[in-house]
Amino acid sequence: MRKICVVITARASYSRIKTVLTAIQAHPRLTLQIVVTGSALVERFGNIIPHLEAQNLPVSAIIPNLLDVENTTASAKTTGLAVIELATFFANRRPDLVVTVADRYETIATAIAAVNMNIPLAHVQGGETTGNIDDRIRNSISQLADLHFVATENARDRLVRMGLSRQKVHCTGCPSIDLVYRHKDFYFNPYESYGGVGTQPDLNAPYLVILQHPVTTETGHSKWQIGNTLHAIAALNMPGIWFWPNADSGTAGTAQGIRAFREQHPDLPFHFFKNMESSHFIQLLKNCAAFVGNSSVGIRECSALGVPAVNIGSRQRGRERGPNVLDCLPNTEAIASAVQHQLAHGHYQQVTLYGRGDAGERIAEQLATVPLILKKHLLPA
Amino acid sequence: MRKICVVITARASYSRIKTVLTAIQAHPRLTLQIVVTGSALVERFGNIIPHLEAQNLPVSAIIPNLLDVENTTASAKTTGLAVIELATFFANRRPDLVVTVADRYETIATAIAAVNMNIPLAHVQGGETTGNIDDRIRNSISQLADLHFVATENARDRLVRMGLSRQKVHCTGCPSIDLVYRHKDFYFNPYESYGGVGTQPDLNAPYLVILQHPVTTETGHSKWQIGNTLHAIAALNMPGIWFWPNADSGTAGTAQGIRAFREQHPDLPFHFFKNMESSHFIQLLKNCAAFVGNSSVGIRECSALGVPAVNIGSRQRGRERGPNVLDCLPNTEAIASAVQHQLAHGHYQQVTLYGRGDAGERIAEQLATVPLILKKHLLPA
Amino acid sequence: MRKICVVITARASYSRIKTVLTAIQAHPRLTLQIVVTGSALVERFGNIIPHLEAQNLPVSAIIPNLLDVENTTASAKTTGLAVIELATFFANRRPDLVVTVADRYETIATAIAAVNMNIPLAHVQGGETTGNIDDRIRNSISQLADLHFVATENARDRLVRMGLSRQKVHCTGCPSIDLVYRHKDFYFNPYESYGGVGTQPDLNAPYLVILQHPVTTETGHSKWQIGNTLHAIAALNMPGIWFWPNADSGTAGTAQGIRAFREQHPDLPFHFFKNMESSHFIQLLKNCAAFVGNSSVGIRECSALGVPAVNIGSRQRGRERGPNVLDCLPNTEAIASAVQHQLAHGHYQQVTLYGRGDAGERIAEQLATVPLILKKHLLPA
Amino acid sequence: MRKICVVITARASYSRIKTVLTAIQAHPRLTLQIVVTGSALVERFGNIIPHLEAQNLPVSAIIPNLLDVENTTASAKTTGLAVIELATFFANRRPDLVVTVADRYETIATAIAAVNMNIPLAHVQGGETTGNIDDRIRNSISQLADLHFVATENARDRLVRMGLSRQKVHCTGCPSIDLVYRHKDFYFNPYESYGGVGTQPDLNAPYLVILQHPVTTETGHSKWQIGNTLHAIAALNMPGIWFWPNADSGTAGTAQGIRAFREQHPDLPFHFFKNMESSHFIQLLKNCAAFVGNSSVGIRECSALGVPAVNIGSRQRGRERGPNVLDCLPNTEAIASAVQHQLAHGHYQQVTLYGRGDAGERIAEQLATVPLILKKHLLPA
């Protein structure tokens, strides 16, 4: 039995890797170890422990390490702490292979601990390009990894051009898209299930879903950025389901922006959720009139669903996209105008750009069968 | 005045960056901050503090962080500690640009702290290829860096193929080669100056210089590896000046190998040094009959000096080399035979493959003039 | 010149040590190093950097280390990080003597780093007793310290009974009381100077000052505890100036309690401040009708001012007190009744139990003259 | 079942707590968690993992954290790392009670993590006094602990005088003495079993056992100190079985002293062991003519065995002792003369000062039955 350790550092990463976790657990030749750390343990950023427990997924360890200062020093230190404590976990539990997900700043900690300890490293979602600082982290992790599971053929080509061996790069599609394909229509009341704050738009009428993160290189602008989006949607008087951003440098600004806006405009048809189980989120997304924000959801999940997406600003610059995406500048007028355009257009044709729904199983199968050439480390020393 | 912070983690890195330090200090528009950490603070691996003080180079901070367990867990934790404490240094001293050197496992800590904190990062000696795990660390740092100072045109091309912007990659030559060009012949007695242990070969007669590091991915074999080299040189009964290896996983094995051999063969014409000021080392190297080992010295410095080099095993696999290098397998017979071949050949023609002796100044000039586009971070938050 | 390093980990500690800082800075034979860490760097708990700068007090280093998870694991890790990074600071800046203040959980980090590094340690405010977990931390630090500056003769006797040498324990009075004696009456408008939220009670009419912290051993009850106090004061319909609590396990509960109450009762005559410069705070305190809460302010500062104080619950149990203090259980009725009693009584006679206003100078003078018998450490090794 | 976590940081602590571990494991109402950290994981200081495995004692986690710089900064950082990582262990494995042993610098890390996390803490070997810096650590831990298991009635009285509640202090005797009482005579050849270096004295003739540690506050003198002892024993030409010291600041000096002496005097009847299983060590001790050094072994184990002990210098100053101990200054003449006196006297009467051999069981029984009044922590938060 190969022991596969998946390190999850944020709510968003959990959603992306969920079908891989399930497929590893179901695989007869794999044992699953899950380590939860970073903002994935913090209530206000979306503690994933209850979700893992609800899915009967095993939490091998929690590593609380998120620093409480809204600045870039805190990001660096959170990463450093993760390296230290993941090393201890690996020394004790000796996984045969470690999986790290995507490109958040602290995911490189997983890569560094594994590479230093001669443990083979698999990276999910490498080779993409978003035109911002995440590109650096993503490419840096790709250079450290032994095995790559990418979402698109373009991503695969990009990794090969970077000097990585083609046979180590597997184009499996993105596991987050698996959820889109698997989801069955079902009824649920998000207000009852998740609480949240604000008025409660009627979900049988057209509504928007909005998810906007602070942009890492533009720390300090996040309050202004979210403010523009809030004003744009308010100007349209369109019902909106908003989601709270990830824990990043700049999150406090986004949160302040939302709070200040809500105090001034308590009666707008907006509802704010902190977190949502991904099958529920997709249900909500599938039924919405359009998605707005700078999350990759607009580009990935929405392309598979055919949902019109307004992509604001630079955060997804360079990411491969389907016909459903309309880019706009991060100012109020541009956002409002782009949303109107997308509402006028309505749903788009679904495309399989980011996968066909079987990424989880394909990744698990590779993890079970790929030759592990690195010698196992011997510990304790 | 731009504040340039250079982080030095090992004796070897100091030798490589020395002329850059001097050139930054001499530059009218640059202020130099030096942080010393890792094995560069530990006596038995070559504490560089006295050397910096002797050169009147300013030590802005020491960060002791090397763990004392000879295994890969310790390497990871040392790296994690470095990220945490470098973040604090950067938050307090706010360098405008950070420089990291080469490819040792812990140098990525400097890159991670700087990138997380939006501080522009320069990397010296990227784009090379040695065919081992150092390649990963080196390429990973290249993906994180904003500015690249490479030694050869091949290295530059490799970085550009990896997707980095050509105008950010400067082929300045390697600063370690500056020392070779600048050095004047002078007499010194290494036994008097550095002590060391063992018999004292006559340095006017032919002698070898040997420097062999443990190989990171082959931890556990290091005692056997150094044993083969010791036996090969002993079999030739050739006087040898040996140097102690870097602090790496596997160092203990190398040290044990040397100690065990010395106990059995106390009378061989071998002398062992722990450390040597680089100008002295080059003097010793210039006068030797041949270099033996797996250090990059055989390939870089020796190519500029025309010194015959025997390169053992896989550690430098893939590194660009001049005509002076003869590769061999890491077994006793192969080593002995290669050394005999090189001794028979004698000195080679000098080549400028790794630089022309002005890398330090060229790098300092770039550091002073390159536009810094990333916004400065604001701290404390 | 002796280098004296004072480590400040929280807004409250800064207020307590302020006159010592000023006196060290003014002393001809002392050089002051201030390290700021923990919640003292975090905006929402009261970042003290602007206050230090306003006083021209030198910040030698900031060490961001507060973890962002509201639980006890975070407290422990914050403490561990402080030990690691204070060790680096001490190794670099080599203070001759280190000062730690009072009894918050993370202050023991300063003590551990200093003692491990053979640097003499002075502790301010040892020997008191509050009947809760802070007693352990406080006594534990006393056992590590070389020099003790206590507030009362009782505290001195308690330390001597614990086995400490009487000549190392100096009863100087509490430096926080210095501010009370030095303060001159002056007019200021706290709403203009500090903003805050809520209605703005007329400060020429009677008002209460309320400061209630979560109790460390009762984590989980903090929301309920603050709720009782809020309801009690609301029932009296008495104007209240409230202050936000320290960063501790349990803070989130207190904050939630306040937020929930404000949403329900937006019109009560309550104003909430996050932080206040201590001279302003004392001005506000001096003019209030009574103090309410579980802060030591009610017992210390109020005794010197003669301000009636209602002390709620167990947090100050065992702390020496003057006649101005009335204890009560942490339930709504008891609090309301105790406040009414104190309002009926009015101001009390001032007592010098906790000092005469010269603690800062007396401590600085001792720091300058006490023989330092421990050998100085030699670094870097 | 109560989960009892014992944290072991050094070979010496393992020997002291061994019978407690066995008794916890055998107790029907207790579950044993062992965490191994610090020098207890490092080969050259005596890795205890093989010993634990040989005893079928469960290793719940290893936490490698020992820094490799022979100075006091490293001690502080090792302690800080231990706090951080023990907090993670406690958060994951949720012991009901944590046990820390004696007074080494890093044992306070266990206490700090447990107290911060509201986990009841038991301390073994508090209340003693040795007159050096260990007293501070020991007393500081006593102030943090909830439950105390002391070796002597004097120790109990001292803790009560320090303000601790008498009913929380249990005089169980010292578990290290249990081994003395339980040991049966048996034959073993230590040279065969443990290797070591040096000549091999005949153990049927009179011989000395020597164990001398560096003294923490006298870092820098350790080479000179061990040198004096080596010369004194050499002058007597008495066969000696020497043991390598603990990992402490100053260890390098002791090791250098021993190495330098051995090079000059290879033929003296001295043998040097790095480590020895405690039952073997006691066998060797029981048969020796006298014990020499500054370890507590001379005072504790030797008092129960009646073995004459020469106690050198200040390290055990103030520790309660039986008639078998002769103190001397740390100079060559004083040591030689004291050893001669003890050899002339021969064995002393055995005393039960440090216990009667049932400490392990008595401690386990208390751990199983003591009421745990602190509320259990709830994690993850």
PDB file of N, CA and C in Angstrom, chain A residues 11-77:
ATOM      1  N   ARG A  11      -9.541  26.508   2.042  1.00  0.00           N
ATOM      2  CA  ARG A  11     -10.835  26.031   1.583  1.00  0.00           C
ATOM      3  C   ARG A  11     -10.851  25.802   0.079  1.00  0.00           C
ATOM      4  N   ALA A  12     -10.281  26.764  -0.664  1.00  0.00           N
ATOM      5  CA  ALA A  12     -10.331  26.665  -2.121  1.00  0.00           C
ATOM      6  C   ALA A  12      -9.563  25.436  -2.607  1.00  0.00           C
ATOM      7  N   SER A  13      -8.455  25.131  -1.971  1.00  0.00           N
ATOM      8  CA  SER A  13      -7.676  23.967  -2.384  1.00  0.00           C
ATOM      9  C   SER A  13      -8.443  22.685  -2.108  1.00  0.00           C
ATOM     10  N   TYR A  14      -9.174  22.687  -1.013  1.00  0.00           N
ATOM     11  CA  TYR A  14      -9.966  21.499  -0.703  1.00  0.00           C
ATOM     12  C   TYR A  14     -10.978  21.232  -1.813  1.00  0.00           C
ATOM     13  N   SER A  15     -11.661  22.275  -2.254  1.00  0.00           N
ATOM     14  CA  SER A  15     -12.639  22.082  -3.322  1.00  0.00           C
ATOM     15  C   SER A  15     -11.964  21.535  -4.577  1.00  0.00           C
ATOM     16  N   ARG A  16     -10.749  22.010  -4.834  1.00  0.00           N
ATOM     17  CA  ARG A  16     -10.064  21.579  -6.049  1.00  0.00           C
ATOM     18  C   ARG A  16      -9.603  20.133  -6.009  1.00  0.00           C
ATOM     19  N   ILE A  17      -9.347  19.629  -4.808  1.00  0.00           N
ATOM     20  CA  ILE A  17      -8.703  18.327  -4.708  1.00  0.00           C
ATOM     21  C   ILE A  17      -9.672  17.243  -4.226  1.00  0.00           C
ATOM     22  N   LYS A  18     -10.893  17.646  -3.945  1.00  0.00           N
ATOM     23  CA  LYS A  18     -11.855  16.759  -3.294  1.00  0.00           C
ATOM     24  C   LYS A  18     -12.045  15.413  -3.988  1.00  0.00           C
ATOM     25  N   THR A  19     -12.229  15.420  -5.303  1.00  0.00           N
ATOM     26  CA  THR A  19     -12.467  14.125  -5.965  1.00  0.00           C
ATOM     27  C   THR A  19     -11.194  13.285  -5.997  1.00  0.00           C
ATOM     28  N   VAL A  20     -10.039  13.919  -5.886  1.00  0.00           N
ATOM     29  CA  VAL A  20      -8.803  13.148  -5.775  1.00  0.00           C
ATOM     30  C   VAL A  20      -8.758  12.441  -4.422  1.00  0.00           C
ATOM     31  N   LEU A  21      -9.133  13.155  -3.383  1.00  0.00           N
ATOM     32  CA  LEU A  21      -9.148  12.540  -2.048  1.00  0.00           C
ATOM     33  C   LEU A  21     -10.050  11.309  -2.032  1.00  0.00           C
ATOM     34  N   THR A  22     -11.235  11.482  -2.576  1.00  0.00           N
ATOM     35  CA  THR A  22     -12.184  10.374  -2.593  1.00  0.00           C
ATOM     36  C   THR A  22     -11.642   9.200  -3.400  1.00  0.00           C
ATOM     37  N   ALA A  23     -11.015   9.511  -4.525  1.00  0.00           N
ATOM     38  CA  ALA A  23     -10.489   8.438  -5.386  1.00  0.00           C
ATOM     39  C   ALA A  23      -9.295   7.742  -4.738  1.00  0.00           C
ATOM     40  N   ILE A  24      -8.455   8.496  -4.017  1.00  0.00           N
ATOM     41  CA  ILE A  24      -7.335   7.849  -3.319  1.00  0.00           C
ATOM     42  C   ILE A  24      -7.895   6.918  -2.246  1.00  0.00           C
ATOM     43  N   GLN A  25      -8.867   7.427  -1.499  1.00  0.00           N
ATOM     44  CA  GLN A  25      -9.425   6.610  -0.426  1.00  0.00           C
ATOM     45  C   GLN A  25     -10.070   5.330  -0.960  1.00  0.00           C
ATOM     46  N   ALA A  26     -10.665   5.436  -2.132  1.00  0.00           N
ATOM     47  CA  ALA A  26     -11.343   4.270  -2.703  1.00  0.00           C
ATOM     48  C   ALA A  26     -10.374   3.302  -3.373  1.00  0.00           C
ATOM     49  N   HIS A  27      -9.142   3.731  -3.614  1.00  0.00           N
ATOM     50  CA  HIS A  27      -8.213   2.903  -4.393  1.00  0.00           C
ATOM     51  C   HIS A  27      -7.651   1.772  -3.539  1.00  0.00           C
ATOM     52  N   PRO A  28      -7.677   0.543  -4.043  1.00  0.00           N
ATOM     53  CA  PRO A  28      -7.250  -0.601  -3.219  1.00  0.00           C
ATOM     54  C   PRO A  28      -5.764  -0.585  -2.874  1.00  0.00           C
ATOM     55  N   ARG A  29      -4.956   0.148  -3.650  1.00  0.00           N
ATOM     56  CA  ARG A  29      -3.520   0.104  -3.369  1.00  0.00           C
ATOM     57  C   ARG A  29      -2.986   1.391  -2.758  1.00  0.00           C
ATOM     58  N   LEU A  30      -3.873   2.262  -2.330  1.00  0.00           N
ATOM     59  CA  LEU A  30      -3.435   3.534  -1.755  1.00  0.00           C
ATOM     60  C   LEU A  30      -4.010   3.731  -0.355  1.00  0.00           C
ATOM     61  N   THR A  31      -3.203   4.340   0.517  1.00  0.00           N
ATOM     62  CA  THR A  31      -3.663   4.779   1.831  1.00  0.00           C
ATOM     63  C   THR A  31      -3.582   6.301   1.850  1.00  0.00           C
ATOM     64  N   LEU A  32      -4.628   6.937   2.328  1.00  0.00           N
ATOM     65  CA  LEU A  32      -4.702   8.388   2.285  1.00  0.00           C
ATOM     66  C   LEU A  32      -4.321   9.017   3.622  1.00  0.00           C
ATOM     67  N   GLN A  33      -3.400   9.992   3.572  1.00  0.00           N
ATOM     68  CA  GLN A  33      -3.100  10.841   4.734  1.00  0.00           C
ATOM     69  C   GLN A  33      -3.466  12.274   4.362  1.00  0.00           C
ATOM     70  N   ILE A  34      -4.297  12.926   5.159  1.00  0.00           N
ATOM     71  CA  ILE A  34      -4.618  14.328   4.892  1.00  0.00           C
ATOM     72  C   ILE A  34      -4.054  15.188   6.015  1.00  0.00           C
ATOM     73  N   VAL A  35      -3.309  16.221   5.641  1.00  0.00           N
ATOM     74  CA  VAL A  35      -2.836  17.206   6.614  1.00  0.00           C
ATOM     75  C   VAL A  35      -3.552  18.520   6.316  1.00  0.00           C
ATOM     76  N   VAL A  36      -4.142  19.115   7.336  1.00  0.00           N
ATOM     77  CA  VAL A  36      -4.863  20.380   7.165  1.00  0.00           C
ATOM     78  C   VAL A  36      -4.118  21.479   7.899  1.00  0.00           C
ATOM     79  N   THR A  37      -3.880  22.586   7.223  1.00  0.00           N
ATOM     80  CA  THR A  37      -3.078  23.656   7.811  1.00  0.00           C
ATOM     81  C   THR A  37      -3.533  25.000   7.246  1.00  0.00           C
ATOM     82  N   GLY A  38      -2.859  26.070   7.644  1.00  0.00           N
ATOM     83  CA  GLY A  38      -3.145  27.398   7.101  1.00  0.00           C
ATOM     84  C   GLY A  38      -4.566  27.848   7.369  1.00  0.00           C
ATOM     85  N   SER A  39      -5.137  28.577   6.418  1.00  0.00           N
ATOM     86  CA  SER A  39      -6.463  29.148   6.627  1.00  0.00           C
ATOM     87  C   SER A  39      -7.558  28.087   6.591  1.00  0.00           C
ATOM     88  N   ALA A  40      -7.219  26.884   6.151  1.00  0.00           N
ATOM     89  CA  ALA A  40      -8.212  25.799   6.119  1.00  0.00           C
ATOM     90  C   ALA A  40      -8.626  25.359   7.522  1.00  0.00           C
ATOM     91  N   LEU A  41      -7.922  25.864   8.559  1.00  0.00           N
ATOM     92  CA  LEU A  41      -8.279  25.541   9.939  1.00  0.00           C
ATOM     93  C   LEU A  41      -8.979  26.689  10.641  1.00  0.00           C
ATOM     94  N   VAL A  42      -9.123  27.824   9.947  1.00  0.00           N
ATOM     95  CA  VAL A  42      -9.607  29.024  10.629  1.00  0.00           C
ATOM     96  C   VAL A  42     -11.063  29.280  10.254  1.00  0.00           C
ATOM     97  N   GLU A  43     -11.887  29.381  11.283  1.00  0.00           N
ATOM     98  CA  GLU A  43     -13.328  29.473  11.087  1.00  0.00           C
ATOM     99  C   GLU A  43     -13.709  30.521  10.048  1.00  0.00           C
ATOM    100  N   ARG A  44     -13.165  31.730  10.177  1.00  0.00           N
ATOM    101  CA  ARG A  44     -13.687  32.788   9.320  1.00  0.00           C
ATOM    102  C   ARG A  44     -13.200  32.701   7.870  1.00  0.00           C
ATOM    103  N   PHE A  45     -12.235  31.833   7.597  1.00  0.00           N
ATOM    104  CA  PHE A  45     -11.832  31.619   6.204  1.00  0.00           C
ATOM    105  C   PHE A  45     -12.388  30.302   5.670  1.00  0.00           C
ATOM    106  N   GLY A  46     -13.130  29.603   6.514  1.00  0.00           N
ATOM    107  CA  GLY A  46     -13.739  28.359   6.058  1.00  0.00           C
ATOM    108  C   GLY A  46     -12.979  27.140   6.547  1.00  0.00           C
ATOM    109  N   ASN A  47     -13.168  26.821   7.830  1.00  0.00           N
ATOM    110  CA  ASN A  47     -12.597  25.612   8.424  1.00  0.00           C
ATOM    111  C   ASN A  47     -13.113  24.382   7.671  1.00  0.00           C
ATOM    112  N   ILE A  48     -12.218  23.570   7.121  1.00  0.00           N
ATOM    113  CA  ILE A  48     -12.679  22.439   6.318  1.00  0.00           C
ATOM    114  C   ILE A  48     -12.829  21.143   7.119  1.00  0.00           C
ATOM    115  N   ILE A  49     -12.434  21.157   8.383  1.00  0.00           N
ATOM    116  CA  ILE A  49     -12.490  19.923   9.175  1.00  0.00           C
ATOM    117  C   ILE A  49     -13.901  19.317   9.185  1.00  0.00           C
ATOM    118  N   PRO A  50     -14.950  20.099   9.449  1.00  0.00           N
ATOM    119  CA  PRO A  50     -16.292  19.483   9.433  1.00  0.00           C
ATOM    120  C   PRO A  50     -16.630  18.866   8.073  1.00  0.00           C
ATOM    121  N   HIS A  51     -16.186  19.484   6.984  1.00  0.00           N
ATOM    122  CA  HIS A  51     -16.461  18.939   5.654  1.00  0.00           C
ATOM    123  C   HIS A  51     -15.738  17.610   5.458  1.00  0.00           C
ATOM    124  N   LEU A  52     -14.495  17.539   5.886  1.00  0.00           N
ATOM    125  CA  LEU A  52     -13.757  16.284   5.767  1.00  0.00           C
ATOM    126  C   LEU A  52     -14.438  15.197   6.588  1.00  0.00           C
ATOM    127  N   GLU A  53     -14.838  15.563   7.797  1.00  0.00           N
ATOM    128  CA  GLU A  53     -15.490  14.563   8.649  1.00  0.00           C
ATOM    129  C   GLU A  53     -16.807  14.098   8.032  1.00  0.00           C
ATOM    130  N   ALA A  54     -17.539  15.048   7.462  1.00  0.00           N
ATOM    131  CA  ALA A  54     -18.818  14.683   6.851  1.00  0.00           C
ATOM    132  C   ALA A  54     -18.612  13.708   5.694  1.00  0.00           C
ATOM    133  N   GLN A  55     -17.478  13.796   5.030  1.00  0.00           N
ATOM    134  CA  GLN A  55     -17.172  12.898   3.915  1.00  0.00           C
ATOM    135  C   GLN A  55     -16.432  11.645   4.373  1.00  0.00           C
ATOM    136  N   ASN A  56     -16.268  11.471   5.677  1.00  0.00           N
ATOM    137  CA  ASN A  56     -15.478  10.340   6.196  1.00  0.00           C
ATOM    138  C   ASN A  56     -14.065  10.316   5.637  1.00  0.00           C
ATOM    139  N   LEU A  57     -13.507  11.480   5.393  1.00  0.00           N
ATOM    140  CA  LEU A  57     -12.117  11.548   4.944  1.00  0.00           C
ATOM    141  C   LEU A  57     -11.225  11.712   6.173  1.00  0.00           C
ATOM    142  N   PRO A  58     -10.100  10.990   6.238  1.00  0.00           N
ATOM    143  CA  PRO A  58      -9.297  10.946   7.458  1.00  0.00           C
ATOM    144  C   PRO A  58      -8.383  12.170   7.597  1.00  0.00           C
ATOM    145  N   VAL A  59      -8.461  12.846   8.738  1.00  0.00           N
ATOM    146  CA  VAL A  59      -7.522  13.938   9.023  1.00  0.00           C
ATOM    147  C   VAL A  59      -6.345  13.370   9.812  1.00  0.00           C
ATOM    148  N   SER A  60      -5.206  13.221   9.165  1.00  0.00           N
ATOM    149  CA  SER A  60      -4.050  12.642   9.850  1.00  0.00           C
ATOM    150  C   SER A  60      -3.433  13.623  10.821  1.00  0.00           C
ATOM    151  N   ALA A  61      -3.476  14.901  10.479  1.00  0.00           N
ATOM    152  CA  ALA A  61      -2.938  15.912  11.398  1.00  0.00           C
ATOM    153  C   ALA A  61      -3.486  17.272  11.034  1.00  0.00           C
ATOM    154  N   ILE A  62      -3.657  18.106  12.068  1.00  0.00           N
ATOM    155  CA  ILE A  62      -3.868  19.528  11.849  1.00  0.00           C
ATOM    156  C   ILE A  62      -2.581  20.239  12.253  1.00  0.00           C
ATOM    157  N   ILE A  63      -2.236  21.272  11.501  1.00  0.00           N
ATOM    158  CA  ILE A  63      -1.053  22.074  11.834  1.00  0.00           C
ATOM    159  C   ILE A  63      -1.459  23.544  11.813  1.00  0.00           C
ATOM    160  N   PRO A  64      -1.903  24.081  12.946  1.00  0.00           N
ATOM    161  CA  PRO A  64      -2.297  25.492  12.975  1.00  0.00           C
ATOM    162  C   PRO A  64      -1.054  26.373  12.810  1.00  0.00           C
ATOM    163  N   ASN A  65      -1.047  27.241  11.820  1.00  0.00           N
ATOM    164  CA  ASN A  65       0.165  28.029  11.569  1.00  0.00           C
ATOM    165  C   ASN A  65      -0.097  29.413  10.979  1.00  0.00           C
ATOM    166  N   LEU A  66      -1.347  29.818  10.839  1.00  0.00           N
ATOM    167  CA  LEU A  66      -1.614  31.090  10.173  1.00  0.00           C
ATOM    168  C   LEU A  66      -1.352  32.256  11.107  1.00  0.00           C
ATOM    169  N   LEU A  67      -0.502  33.184  10.694  1.00  0.00           N
ATOM    170  CA  LEU A  67      -0.238  34.344  11.539  1.00  0.00           C
ATOM    171  C   LEU A  67      -1.331  35.389  11.378  1.00  0.00           C
ATOM    172  N   ASP A  68      -1.546  36.137  12.438  1.00  0.00           N
ATOM    173  CA  ASP A  68      -2.662  37.071  12.506  1.00  0.00           C
ATOM    174  C   ASP A  68      -2.176  38.491  12.306  1.00  0.00           C
ATOM    175  N   VAL A  69      -1.470  38.747  11.271  1.00  0.00           N
ATOM    176  CA  VAL A  69      -1.132  40.117  10.978  1.00  0.00           C
ATOM    177  C   VAL A  69      -1.387  40.233   9.495  1.00  0.00           C
ATOM    178  N   GLU A  70      -2.124  41.233   9.106  1.00  0.00           N
ATOM    179  CA  GLU A  70      -2.518  41.333   7.711  1.00  0.00           C
ATOM    180  C   GLU A  70      -1.379  41.939   6.914  1.00  0.00           C
ATOM    181  N   ASN A  71      -0.305  41.226   6.785  1.00  0.00           N
ATOM    182  CA  ASN A  71       0.738  41.764   5.929  1.00  0.00           C
ATOM    183  C   ASN A  71       1.582  40.624   5.374  1.00  0.00           C
ATOM    184  N   THR A  72       2.540  41.010   4.595  1.00  0.00           N
ATOM    185  CA  THR A  72       3.307  40.026   3.855  1.00  0.00           C
ATOM    186  C   THR A  72       4.312  39.308   4.739  1.00  0.00           C
ATOM    187  N   THR A  73       4.739  39.941   5.833  1.00  0.00           N
ATOM    188  CA  THR A  73       5.621  39.232   6.762  1.00  0.00           C
ATOM    189  C   THR A  73       4.912  38.000   7.301  1.00  0.00           C
ATOM    190  N   ALA A  74       3.643  38.164   7.610  1.00  0.00           N
ATOM    191  CA  ALA A  74       2.870  37.041   8.133  1.00  0.00           C
ATOM    192  C   ALA A  74       2.791  35.906   7.120  1.00  0.00           C
ATOM    193  N   SER A  75       2.607  36.221   5.849  1.00  0.00           N
ATOM    194  CA  SER A  75       2.556  35.169   4.827  1.00  0.00           C
ATOM    195  C   SER A  75       3.855  34.373   4.824  1.00  0.00           C
ATOM    196  N   ALA A  76       4.969  35.082   4.859  1.00  0.00           N
ATOM    197  CA  ALA A  76       6.263  34.394   4.832  1.00  0.00           C
ATOM    198  C   ALA A  76       6.411  33.485   6.048  1.00  0.00           C
ATOM    199  N   LYS A  77       6.039  33.988   7.209  1.00  0.00           N
ATOM    200  CA  LYS A  77       6.235  33.197   8.424  1.00  0.00           C
ATOM    201  C   LYS A  77       5.308  31.987   8.464  1.00  0.00           C
TER     202      LYS A  77
END
